[in-house]
XYZ file of C-alpha atoms in Angstrom:
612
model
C -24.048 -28.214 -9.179
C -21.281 -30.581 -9.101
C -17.188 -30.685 -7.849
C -14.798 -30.444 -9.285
C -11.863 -32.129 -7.784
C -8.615 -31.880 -9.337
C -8.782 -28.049 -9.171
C -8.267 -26.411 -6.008
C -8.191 -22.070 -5.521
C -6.763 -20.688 -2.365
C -5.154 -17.365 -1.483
C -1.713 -16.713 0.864
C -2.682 -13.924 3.159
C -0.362 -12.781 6.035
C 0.557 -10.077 7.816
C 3.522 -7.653 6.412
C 7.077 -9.794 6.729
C 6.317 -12.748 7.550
C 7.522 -14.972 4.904
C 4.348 -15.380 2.707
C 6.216 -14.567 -0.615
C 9.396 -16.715 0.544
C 6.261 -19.379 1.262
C 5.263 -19.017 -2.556
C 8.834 -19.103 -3.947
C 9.841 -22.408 -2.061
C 6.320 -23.982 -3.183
C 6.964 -23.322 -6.730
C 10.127 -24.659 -6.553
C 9.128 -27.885 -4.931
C 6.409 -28.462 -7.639
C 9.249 -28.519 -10.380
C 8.096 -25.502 -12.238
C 11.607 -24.284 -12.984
C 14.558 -25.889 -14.132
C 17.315 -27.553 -12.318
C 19.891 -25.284 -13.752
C 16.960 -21.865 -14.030
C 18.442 -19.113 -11.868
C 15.283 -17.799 -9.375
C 15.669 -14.870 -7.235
C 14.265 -14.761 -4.049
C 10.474 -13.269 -3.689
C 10.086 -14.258 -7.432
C 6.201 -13.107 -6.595
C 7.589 -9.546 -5.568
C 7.552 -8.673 -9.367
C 8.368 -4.221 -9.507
C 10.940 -2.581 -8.041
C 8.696 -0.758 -5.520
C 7.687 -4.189 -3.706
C 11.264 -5.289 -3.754
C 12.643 -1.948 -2.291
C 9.832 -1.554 -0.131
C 9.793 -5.335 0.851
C 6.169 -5.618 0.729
C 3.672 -7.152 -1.642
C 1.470 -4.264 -3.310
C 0.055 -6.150 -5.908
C -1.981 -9.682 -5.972
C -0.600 -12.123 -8.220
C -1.651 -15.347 -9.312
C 0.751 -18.433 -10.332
C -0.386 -22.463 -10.065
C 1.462 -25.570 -9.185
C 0.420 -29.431 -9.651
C 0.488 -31.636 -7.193
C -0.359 -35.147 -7.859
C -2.286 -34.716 -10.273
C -4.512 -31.526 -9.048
C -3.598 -27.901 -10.005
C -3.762 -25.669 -6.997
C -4.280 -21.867 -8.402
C -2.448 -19.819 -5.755
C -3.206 -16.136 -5.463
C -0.065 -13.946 -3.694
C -1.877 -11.036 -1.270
C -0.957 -8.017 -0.048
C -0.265 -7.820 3.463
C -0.646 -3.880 4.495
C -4.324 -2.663 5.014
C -3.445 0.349 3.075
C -4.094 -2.802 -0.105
C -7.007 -4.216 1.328
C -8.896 -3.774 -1.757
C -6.329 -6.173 -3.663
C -7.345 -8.523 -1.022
C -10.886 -7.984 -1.492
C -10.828 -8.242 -5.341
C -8.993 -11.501 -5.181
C -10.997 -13.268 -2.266
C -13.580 -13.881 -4.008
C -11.947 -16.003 -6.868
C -10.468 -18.707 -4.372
C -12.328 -21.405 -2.170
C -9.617 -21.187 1.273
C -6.755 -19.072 2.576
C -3.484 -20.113 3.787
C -2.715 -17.650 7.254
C 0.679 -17.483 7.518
C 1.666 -16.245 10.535
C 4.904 -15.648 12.684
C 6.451 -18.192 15.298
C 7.291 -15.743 17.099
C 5.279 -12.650 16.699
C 2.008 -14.551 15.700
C -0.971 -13.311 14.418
C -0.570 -9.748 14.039
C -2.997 -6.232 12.977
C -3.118 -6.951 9.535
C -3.705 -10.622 10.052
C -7.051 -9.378 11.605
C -7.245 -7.792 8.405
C -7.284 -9.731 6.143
C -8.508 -13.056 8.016
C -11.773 -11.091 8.216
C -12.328 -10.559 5.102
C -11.825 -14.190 4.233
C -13.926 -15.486 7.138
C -16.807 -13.118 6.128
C -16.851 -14.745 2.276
C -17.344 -18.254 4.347
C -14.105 -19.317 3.392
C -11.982 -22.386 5.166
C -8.468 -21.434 6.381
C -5.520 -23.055 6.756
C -3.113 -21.884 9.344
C 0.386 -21.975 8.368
C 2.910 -21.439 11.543
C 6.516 -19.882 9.487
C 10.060 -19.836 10.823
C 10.013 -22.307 13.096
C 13.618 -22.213 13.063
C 13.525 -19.138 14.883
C 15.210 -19.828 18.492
C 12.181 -17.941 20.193
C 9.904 -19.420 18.419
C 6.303 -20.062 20.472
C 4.666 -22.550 18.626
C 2.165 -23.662 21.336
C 1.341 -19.843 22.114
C 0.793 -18.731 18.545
C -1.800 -21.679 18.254
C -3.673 -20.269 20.737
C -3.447 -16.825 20.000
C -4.570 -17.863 16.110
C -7.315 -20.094 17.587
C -8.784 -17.106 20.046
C -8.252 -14.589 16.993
C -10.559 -17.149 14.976
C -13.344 -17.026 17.614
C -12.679 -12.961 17.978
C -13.516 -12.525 14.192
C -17.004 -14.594 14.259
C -15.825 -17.477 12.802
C -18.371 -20.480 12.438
C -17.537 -23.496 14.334
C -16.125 -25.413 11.002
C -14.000 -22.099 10.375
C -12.722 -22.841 13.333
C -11.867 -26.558 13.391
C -8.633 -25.491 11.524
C -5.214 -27.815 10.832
C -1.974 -26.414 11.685
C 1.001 -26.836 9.626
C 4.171 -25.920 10.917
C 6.744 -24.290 8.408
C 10.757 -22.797 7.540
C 10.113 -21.088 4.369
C 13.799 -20.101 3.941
C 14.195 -24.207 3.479
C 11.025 -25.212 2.369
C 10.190 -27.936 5.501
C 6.631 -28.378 6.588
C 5.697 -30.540 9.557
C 1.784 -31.159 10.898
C 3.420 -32.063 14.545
C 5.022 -28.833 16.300
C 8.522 -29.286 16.972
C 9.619 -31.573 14.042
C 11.412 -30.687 11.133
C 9.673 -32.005 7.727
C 12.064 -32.708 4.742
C 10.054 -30.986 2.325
C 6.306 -29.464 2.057
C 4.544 -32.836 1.461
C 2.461 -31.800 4.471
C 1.536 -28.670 3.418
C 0.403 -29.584 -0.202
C -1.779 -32.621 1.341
C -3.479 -30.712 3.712
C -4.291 -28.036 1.175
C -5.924 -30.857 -1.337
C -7.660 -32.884 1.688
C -8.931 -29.770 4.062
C -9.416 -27.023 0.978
C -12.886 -27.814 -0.237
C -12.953 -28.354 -4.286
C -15.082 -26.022 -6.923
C -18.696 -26.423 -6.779
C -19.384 -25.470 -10.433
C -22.135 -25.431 -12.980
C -20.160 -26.983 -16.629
C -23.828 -26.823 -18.117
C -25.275 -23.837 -17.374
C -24.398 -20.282 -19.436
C -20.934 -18.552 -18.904
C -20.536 -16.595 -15.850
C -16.761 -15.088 -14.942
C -16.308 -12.588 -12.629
C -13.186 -10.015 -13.622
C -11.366 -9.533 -10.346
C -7.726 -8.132 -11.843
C -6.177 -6.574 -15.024
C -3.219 -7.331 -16.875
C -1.169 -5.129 -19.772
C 1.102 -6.920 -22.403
C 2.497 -4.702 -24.679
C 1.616 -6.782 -27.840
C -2.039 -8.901 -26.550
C -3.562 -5.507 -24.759
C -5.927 -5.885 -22.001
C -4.996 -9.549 -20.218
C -8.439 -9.761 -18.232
C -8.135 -12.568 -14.744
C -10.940 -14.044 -12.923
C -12.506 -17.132 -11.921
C -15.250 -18.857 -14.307
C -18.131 -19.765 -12.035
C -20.047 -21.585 -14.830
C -20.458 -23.480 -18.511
C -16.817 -23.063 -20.293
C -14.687 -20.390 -22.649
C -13.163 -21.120 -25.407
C -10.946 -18.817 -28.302
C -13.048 -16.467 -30.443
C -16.169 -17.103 -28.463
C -18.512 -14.693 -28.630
C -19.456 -13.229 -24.729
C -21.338 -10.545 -22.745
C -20.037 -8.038 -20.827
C -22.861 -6.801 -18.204
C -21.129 -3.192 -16.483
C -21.488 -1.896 -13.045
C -24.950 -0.188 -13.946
C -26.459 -3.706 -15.822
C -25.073 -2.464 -19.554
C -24.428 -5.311 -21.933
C -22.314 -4.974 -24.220
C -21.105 -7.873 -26.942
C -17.371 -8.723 -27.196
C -15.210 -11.781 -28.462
C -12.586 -13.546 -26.858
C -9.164 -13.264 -28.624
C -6.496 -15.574 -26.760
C -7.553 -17.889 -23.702
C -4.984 -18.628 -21.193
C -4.380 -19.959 -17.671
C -1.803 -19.655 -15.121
C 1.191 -22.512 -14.560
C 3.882 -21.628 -12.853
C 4.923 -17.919 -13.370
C 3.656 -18.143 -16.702
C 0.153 -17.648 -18.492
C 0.201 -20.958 -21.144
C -2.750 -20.813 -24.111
C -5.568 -23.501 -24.136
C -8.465 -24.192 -26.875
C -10.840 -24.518 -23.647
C -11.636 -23.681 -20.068
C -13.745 -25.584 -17.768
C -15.776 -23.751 -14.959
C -13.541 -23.747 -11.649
C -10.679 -22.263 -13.183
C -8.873 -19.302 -12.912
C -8.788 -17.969 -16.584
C -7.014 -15.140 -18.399
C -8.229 -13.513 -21.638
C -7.462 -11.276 -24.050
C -9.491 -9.421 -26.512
C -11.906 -6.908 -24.274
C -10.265 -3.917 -24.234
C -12.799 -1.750 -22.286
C -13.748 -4.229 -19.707
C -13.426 -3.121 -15.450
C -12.825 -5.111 -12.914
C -16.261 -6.092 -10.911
C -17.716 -6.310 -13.987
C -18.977 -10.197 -15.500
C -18.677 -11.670 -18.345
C -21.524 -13.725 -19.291
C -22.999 -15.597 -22.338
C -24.296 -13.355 -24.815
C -27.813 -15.619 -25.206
C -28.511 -15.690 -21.360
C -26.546 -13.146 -19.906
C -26.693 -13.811 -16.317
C -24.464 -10.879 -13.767
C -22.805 -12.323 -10.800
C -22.810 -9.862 -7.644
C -20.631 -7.233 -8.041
C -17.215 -6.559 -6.053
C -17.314 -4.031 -2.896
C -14.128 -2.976 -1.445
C -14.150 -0.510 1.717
C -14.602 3.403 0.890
C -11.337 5.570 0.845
C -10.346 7.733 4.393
C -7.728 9.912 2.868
C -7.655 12.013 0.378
C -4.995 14.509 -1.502
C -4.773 16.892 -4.327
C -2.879 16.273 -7.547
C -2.463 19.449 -9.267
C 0.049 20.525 -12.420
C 3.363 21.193 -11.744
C 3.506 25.140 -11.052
C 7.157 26.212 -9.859
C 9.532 27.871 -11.520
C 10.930 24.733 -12.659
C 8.237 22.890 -14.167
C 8.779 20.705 -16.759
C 12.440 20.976 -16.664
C 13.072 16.955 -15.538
C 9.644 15.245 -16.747
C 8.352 13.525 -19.438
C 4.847 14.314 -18.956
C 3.671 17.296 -17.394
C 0.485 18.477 -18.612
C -2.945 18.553 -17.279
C -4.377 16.295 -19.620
C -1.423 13.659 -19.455
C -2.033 13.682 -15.553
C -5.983 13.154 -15.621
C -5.213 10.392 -18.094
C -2.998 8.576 -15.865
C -4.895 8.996 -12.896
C -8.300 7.736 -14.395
C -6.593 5.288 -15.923
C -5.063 3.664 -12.429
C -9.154 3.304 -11.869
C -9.166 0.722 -13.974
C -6.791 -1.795 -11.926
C -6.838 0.488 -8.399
C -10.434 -0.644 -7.171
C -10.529 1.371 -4.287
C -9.124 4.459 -5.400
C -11.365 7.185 -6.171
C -10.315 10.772 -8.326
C -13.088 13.500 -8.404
C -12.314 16.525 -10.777
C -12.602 19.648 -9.092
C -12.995 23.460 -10.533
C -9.838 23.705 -11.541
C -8.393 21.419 -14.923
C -5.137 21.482 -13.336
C -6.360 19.698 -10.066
C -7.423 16.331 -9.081
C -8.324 14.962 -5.727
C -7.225 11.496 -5.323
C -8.716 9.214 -2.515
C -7.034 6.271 -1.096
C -7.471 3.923 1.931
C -4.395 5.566 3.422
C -1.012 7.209 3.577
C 0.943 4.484 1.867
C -2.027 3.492 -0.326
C -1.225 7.257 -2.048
C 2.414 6.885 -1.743
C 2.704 3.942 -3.889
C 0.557 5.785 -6.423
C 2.864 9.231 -6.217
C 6.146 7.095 -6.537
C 4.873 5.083 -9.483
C 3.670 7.972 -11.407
C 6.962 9.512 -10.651
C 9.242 6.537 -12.366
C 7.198 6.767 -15.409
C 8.449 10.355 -16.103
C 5.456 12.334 -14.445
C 6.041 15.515 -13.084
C 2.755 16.830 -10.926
C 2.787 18.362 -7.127
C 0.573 17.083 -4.671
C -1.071 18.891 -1.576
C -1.040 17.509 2.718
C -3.051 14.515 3.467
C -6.915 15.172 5.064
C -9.230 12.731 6.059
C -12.273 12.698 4.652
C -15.642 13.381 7.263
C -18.939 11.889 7.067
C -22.400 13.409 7.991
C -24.488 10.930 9.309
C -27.679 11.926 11.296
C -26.708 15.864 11.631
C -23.355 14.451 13.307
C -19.871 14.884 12.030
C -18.020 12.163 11.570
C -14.346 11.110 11.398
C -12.544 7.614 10.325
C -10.879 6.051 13.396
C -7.786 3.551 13.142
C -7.082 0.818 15.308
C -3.272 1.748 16.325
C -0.913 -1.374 18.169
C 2.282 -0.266 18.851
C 5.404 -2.296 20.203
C 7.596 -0.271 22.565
C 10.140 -1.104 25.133
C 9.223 0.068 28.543
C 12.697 3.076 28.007
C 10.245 4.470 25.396
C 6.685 4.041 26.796
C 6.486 7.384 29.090
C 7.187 9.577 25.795
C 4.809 7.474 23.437
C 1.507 7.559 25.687
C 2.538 11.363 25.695
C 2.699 11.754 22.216
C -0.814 9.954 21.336
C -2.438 11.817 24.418
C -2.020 14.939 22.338
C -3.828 13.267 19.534
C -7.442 12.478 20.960
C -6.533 8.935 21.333
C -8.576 6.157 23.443
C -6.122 3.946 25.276
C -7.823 -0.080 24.998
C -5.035 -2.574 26.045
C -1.527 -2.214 27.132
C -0.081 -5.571 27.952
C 3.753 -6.089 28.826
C 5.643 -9.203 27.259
C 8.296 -11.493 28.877
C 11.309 -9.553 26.976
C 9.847 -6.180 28.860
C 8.633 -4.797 26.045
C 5.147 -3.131 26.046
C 2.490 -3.755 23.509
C -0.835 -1.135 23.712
C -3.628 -1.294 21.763
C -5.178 2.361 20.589
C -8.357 4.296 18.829
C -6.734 7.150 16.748
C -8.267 9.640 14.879
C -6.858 9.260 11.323
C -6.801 12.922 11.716
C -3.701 12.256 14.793
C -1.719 9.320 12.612
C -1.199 12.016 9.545
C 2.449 12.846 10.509
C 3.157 10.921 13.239
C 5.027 7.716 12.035
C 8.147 9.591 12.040
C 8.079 11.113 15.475
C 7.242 7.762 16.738
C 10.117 6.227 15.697
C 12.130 9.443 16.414
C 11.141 8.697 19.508
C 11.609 5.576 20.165
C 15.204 5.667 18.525
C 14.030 3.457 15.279
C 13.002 0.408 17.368
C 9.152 1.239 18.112
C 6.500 -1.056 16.028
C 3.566 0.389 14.737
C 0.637 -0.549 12.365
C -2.373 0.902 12.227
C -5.842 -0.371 11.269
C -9.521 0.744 9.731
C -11.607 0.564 12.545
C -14.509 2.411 11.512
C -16.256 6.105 11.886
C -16.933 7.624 14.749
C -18.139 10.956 15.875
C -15.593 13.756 15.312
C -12.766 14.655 17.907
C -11.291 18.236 19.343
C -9.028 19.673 17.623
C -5.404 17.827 17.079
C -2.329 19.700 17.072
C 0.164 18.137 15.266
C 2.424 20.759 13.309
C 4.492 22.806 16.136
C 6.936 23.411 13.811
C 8.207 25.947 11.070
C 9.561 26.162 7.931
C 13.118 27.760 6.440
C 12.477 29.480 3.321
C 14.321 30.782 0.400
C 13.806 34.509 -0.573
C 14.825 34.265 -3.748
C 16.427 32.277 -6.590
C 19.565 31.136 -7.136
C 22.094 28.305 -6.357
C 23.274 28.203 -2.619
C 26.489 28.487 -1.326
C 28.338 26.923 1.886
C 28.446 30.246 3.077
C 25.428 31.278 3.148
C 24.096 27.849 4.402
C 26.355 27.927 7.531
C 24.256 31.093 8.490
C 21.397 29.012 7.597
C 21.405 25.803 9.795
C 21.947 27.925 12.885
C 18.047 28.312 12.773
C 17.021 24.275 11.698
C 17.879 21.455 9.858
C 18.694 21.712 6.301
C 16.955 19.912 3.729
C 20.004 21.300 0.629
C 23.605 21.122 0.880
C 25.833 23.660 -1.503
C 25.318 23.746 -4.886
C 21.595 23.400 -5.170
C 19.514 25.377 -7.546
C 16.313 26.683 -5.383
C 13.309 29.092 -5.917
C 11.605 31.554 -3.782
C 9.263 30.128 -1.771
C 11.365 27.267 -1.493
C 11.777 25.261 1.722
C 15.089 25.049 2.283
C 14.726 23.349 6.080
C 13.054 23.012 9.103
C 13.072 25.397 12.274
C 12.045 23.932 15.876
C 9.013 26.867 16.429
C 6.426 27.733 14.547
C 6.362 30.431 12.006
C 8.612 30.645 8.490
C 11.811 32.180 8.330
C 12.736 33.513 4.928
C 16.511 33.071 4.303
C 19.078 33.998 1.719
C 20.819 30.822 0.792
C 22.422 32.062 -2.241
C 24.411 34.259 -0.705
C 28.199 34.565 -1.379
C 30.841 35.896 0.827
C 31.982 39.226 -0.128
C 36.027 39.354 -1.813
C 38.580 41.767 -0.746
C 42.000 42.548 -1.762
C 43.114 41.511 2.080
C 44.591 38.746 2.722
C 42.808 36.536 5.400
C 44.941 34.128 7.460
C 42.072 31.839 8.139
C 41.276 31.952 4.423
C 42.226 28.133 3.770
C 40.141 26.971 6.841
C 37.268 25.376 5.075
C 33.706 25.738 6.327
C 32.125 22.299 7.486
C 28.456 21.969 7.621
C 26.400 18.840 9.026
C 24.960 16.590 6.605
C 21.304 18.095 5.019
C 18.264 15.901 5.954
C 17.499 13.804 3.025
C 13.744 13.096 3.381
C 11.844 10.341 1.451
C 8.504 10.626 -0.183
C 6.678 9.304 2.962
C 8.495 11.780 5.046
C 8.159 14.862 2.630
C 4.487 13.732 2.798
C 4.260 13.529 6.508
C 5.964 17.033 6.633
C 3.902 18.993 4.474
C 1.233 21.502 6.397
C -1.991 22.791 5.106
C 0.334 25.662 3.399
C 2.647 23.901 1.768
C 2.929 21.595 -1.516
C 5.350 18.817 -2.167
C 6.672 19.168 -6.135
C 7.530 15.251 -7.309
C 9.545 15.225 -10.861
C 11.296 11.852 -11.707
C 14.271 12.770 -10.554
C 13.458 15.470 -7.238
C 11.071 16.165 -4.754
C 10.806 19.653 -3.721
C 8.628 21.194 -0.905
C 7.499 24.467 -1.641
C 5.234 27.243 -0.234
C 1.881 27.416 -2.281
C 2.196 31.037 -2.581
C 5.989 31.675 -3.700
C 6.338 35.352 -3.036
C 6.762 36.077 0.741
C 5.328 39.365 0.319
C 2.463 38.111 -1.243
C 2.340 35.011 1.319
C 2.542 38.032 4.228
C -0.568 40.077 2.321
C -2.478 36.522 2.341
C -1.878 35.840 6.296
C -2.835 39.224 7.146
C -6.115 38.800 5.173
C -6.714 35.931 6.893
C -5.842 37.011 10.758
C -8.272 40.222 9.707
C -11.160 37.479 8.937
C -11.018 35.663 11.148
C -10.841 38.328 13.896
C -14.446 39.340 12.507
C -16.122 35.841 12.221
């Protein structure tokens, strides 16, 4: 076993917004990997148009910088738990972290997160103290905080012997002493190379890489990333792949490559310690190793946490299926959706009885989001069923997944927020209050109680409540949660509405249409404040006479419909309902259409359960 030390892996994990891609950008920039004249956009890491709307990283990315002579591979995390297996995948391909954390906000949920993760792999940190230039910034605070967050987590007493480096992102300054401004990040780059520890690798023994993430290039195929524990690779070298269940398979290598900047440059060879990219395997999974094909030798494989939610992709069935997607068909949909398996490590999709119906399993809400709203801008056209959580039996008990919930409130807000979460089985832990008077509280959730509720929290709060919410483990089921008091309106038949009928319509809800829409029946059409569905004409036109009316000019105003995003169409849905997604809609929808024919189904149902 020997070191290699101009070669140094580490990983930038943070919590959600706080400056970890900015971080990236201002370090590649600084390492003179683009041009002076090259035009960069900001959060050059934050490659689709999802993590730049969203403002999030989703995927994890790897780029490298030198720095006096030794290459530091840098691999960009995600920072929502909803991703954690992107962080797990990755984690194990780098030596130390960089934990970036606020100034002012410090180390937050998902820092727990993902900190954990690392700490459990045995792997050194580095924490990295960002916008300093903030005028509330509490440097001395947030070093405690990270230091008693260390101890909370297990960490060993090296672990815990940390540096600090204190950083602006926005202008690339790093300092090591709290309170001064550095010129550049000097600092930060020589703590990396002196605290990081360096690749212990074998260069003598038989291949060994471990396939942590896929790539797709349009003309090389299958770009497979990972770290090469041992001996080297070169181009058309013969390898092993060893699968999941120990199958070996033989393969060659096509085109070798490894990461410099944002770019993936060809080499003849690769050394162990490296970060590698390969062409040439076109059937190869992440988790899986790739090995020498003499002594194939399998490194241990890649476990990410199991799923907690779970939905059901079905074919599009309204009455206006396939009208505004490209693909639409049950086999087109099981193709996609096995084929996100391949790159999505801790998604699972389970066939059911049905062909037209898939249940997909993710580690959350957003986790299936993403998926829908991909799918959806590359022309599918499928409808998806409400959110569940998904039980475990464990010793004849029933049990449920549980989230750690820390919410942000100001004191205005707090009466109506421990109200809301009462109602949801919740287990109050902390509730502290902070010198600006807002309150921060500390909760155990059922899963079950979160599915819905982001929206009425910050309803309630007026947009300026804070929540995130994190896997805290399974625990024996709660009562039953009521969460859906309200109703739905529904169209009775087809057509495209009309102001006038829609006037008569809002006086029962909110409106999800304005005029001019085409709708089905069984169609929601809005929102009522009870429960129960109201069926409503909303294609209705007002009736012409040969009178003249006086007030015939007065136009008829009606307030603005509720536009609802996926995550809120989502969040709306009950057990009843379906949510159609097309490329260019998203439609809620009864999943019976007829009402008479929903009415025969409800009475069934009151009737059976009266005699069980």
């Amino acid at each position: 076993m020997t070191v290699r030390n101009n070669i140094r892996n580490i990983a930038i994990i943070a919590h959600v917004d706080h400056g970890k891609t900015t971080l990236v950008d201002a370090m590649l920039r600084q390492s003179h990997i683009f041009r002076d004249n090259q035009n960069i956009v900001e959060r050059v890491m934050d490659s689709n148009d999802l993590e730049r709307e969203r403002g999030i990283t989703i995927l994890a990315k790897n780029t490298a910088i030198t720095y006096r002579g030794t290459k530091i591979n840098i691999v960009d995390t995600p920072g929502h738990a909803d991703f954690g297996g992107e962080v797990e995948r990755v984690l194990n391909m780098v030596d130390g972290v960089l934990l970036l954390v606020d100034a002012v906000e410090g180390p937050m949920p998902q820092t727990r997160f993902v900190l954990r993760k690392a700490l459990e792999l045995g792997h050194k940190a580095i924490v990295v103290i960002n916008k300093v230039d903030r005028p509330n910034a509490r440097l001395n605070h947030v070093a405690n905080a990270s230091f008693d967050l260390f101890i909370d987590l297990g960490a060993s007493d090296e672990q815990a012997e940390f540096p600090i480096v204190y950083t602006d992102a926005l202008r690339g300054a790093a300092s090591r002493t709290p309170g001064e401004t550095g010129a550049n990040l000097q600092p930060l780059f020589e703590t990396i190379l002196s605290y990081i520890p360096a690749p212990k690798v074998e260069p003598d023994q038989p291949a060994q890489l471990l396939v942590t993430t896929l790539a797709y290039d349009d003309y090389k195929g299958r770009i497979v990333i990972g770290r090469l524990f041992a001996g080297t690779l070169r181009p058309a070298q013969a390898v092993a792949r060893i699968a999941h269940d120990g199958t070996i398979t033989q393969g060659k290598i096509a085109e070798l490559f490894v990461h410099q900047g944002l770019e993936r440059i060809p080499v003849e060879c690769v050394e162990a310690g490296e970060i590698v990219a390969f062409t040439g395997l076109d059937e190869v999974c992440i988790g899986e190793t790739i090995a020498d094909t003499v002594n194939p030798r399998a490194l241990p494989p890649i476990r990410v946490e199991a799923p907690t939610v779970r939905m059901a992709f079905g074919v599009n069935t309204s009455p206006f299926a396939g009208r505004e997607g490209t693909w639409s068909t049950s086999r087109k949909l099981r193709e996609r959706l096995f084929k996100e398996l391949e790159s999505n490590v801790s998604l699972l999709v389970q066939e059911t009885e049905s062909p037209d119906t898939f249940i997909v399993s993710g580690r959350g809400e957003l986790h299936l989001a993403i998926l829908i709203e991909t799918m959806r801008r590359e022309g599918y056209e499928f409808q998806v069923s409400k959110p569940e959580v998904i039980l475990r039996e464990e010793n004849g008990k029933k049990l449920e997944p549980v989230e750690d919930v820390y919410i942000e409130v100001a004191g205005d807000f707090l009466g109506v927020v421990i109200e809301m979460l009462g109602t949801r089985r919740s287990n109050l832990k902390e509730m502290n209050t902070a010198d600006d008077g807002s309150v921060h509280l500390r909760y155990l959730v059922p899963t079950r109680g979160l599915l819905g509720f982001r929206s009425k929290f910050l309803t309630a709060t007026r947009g300026t409540g804070i929540m995130h919410a994190l896997f805290h483990g399974y625990l024996p089921l709660a009562g039953e949660i009521e969460t859906h008091a309200h109703g739905s309106l529904v169209a009775w038949e087809a057509g495209i509405t009309t102001t006038y009928a829609l006037k008569n319509a809002e006086e029962r809800g909110f409106l999800f249409i304005g005029p001019g829409v085409q709708v089905y029946e069984g169609m929601v059409i809005g929102e009522q404040p009870r429960e129960g569905d109201i069926g409503i004409n909303v294609c209705r036109k007002k009736q012409m006479t040969n009178i003249r009316s006086s007030n015939e000019d007065i136009s008829i105003r009606l307030t603005p419909p509720r536009i609802m995003s996926l995550d809120e169409c989502i969040e709306y849905i009950p057990d009843d309902e379906l949510l159609e997604v097309t490329p260019k809609s998203l439609r809620i929808r009864k999943k019976i259409l007829g009402a008479e024919v929903r009415r025969r189904a409800s009475a069934t149902r009151d009737k059976a359960a009266a005699q069980a």
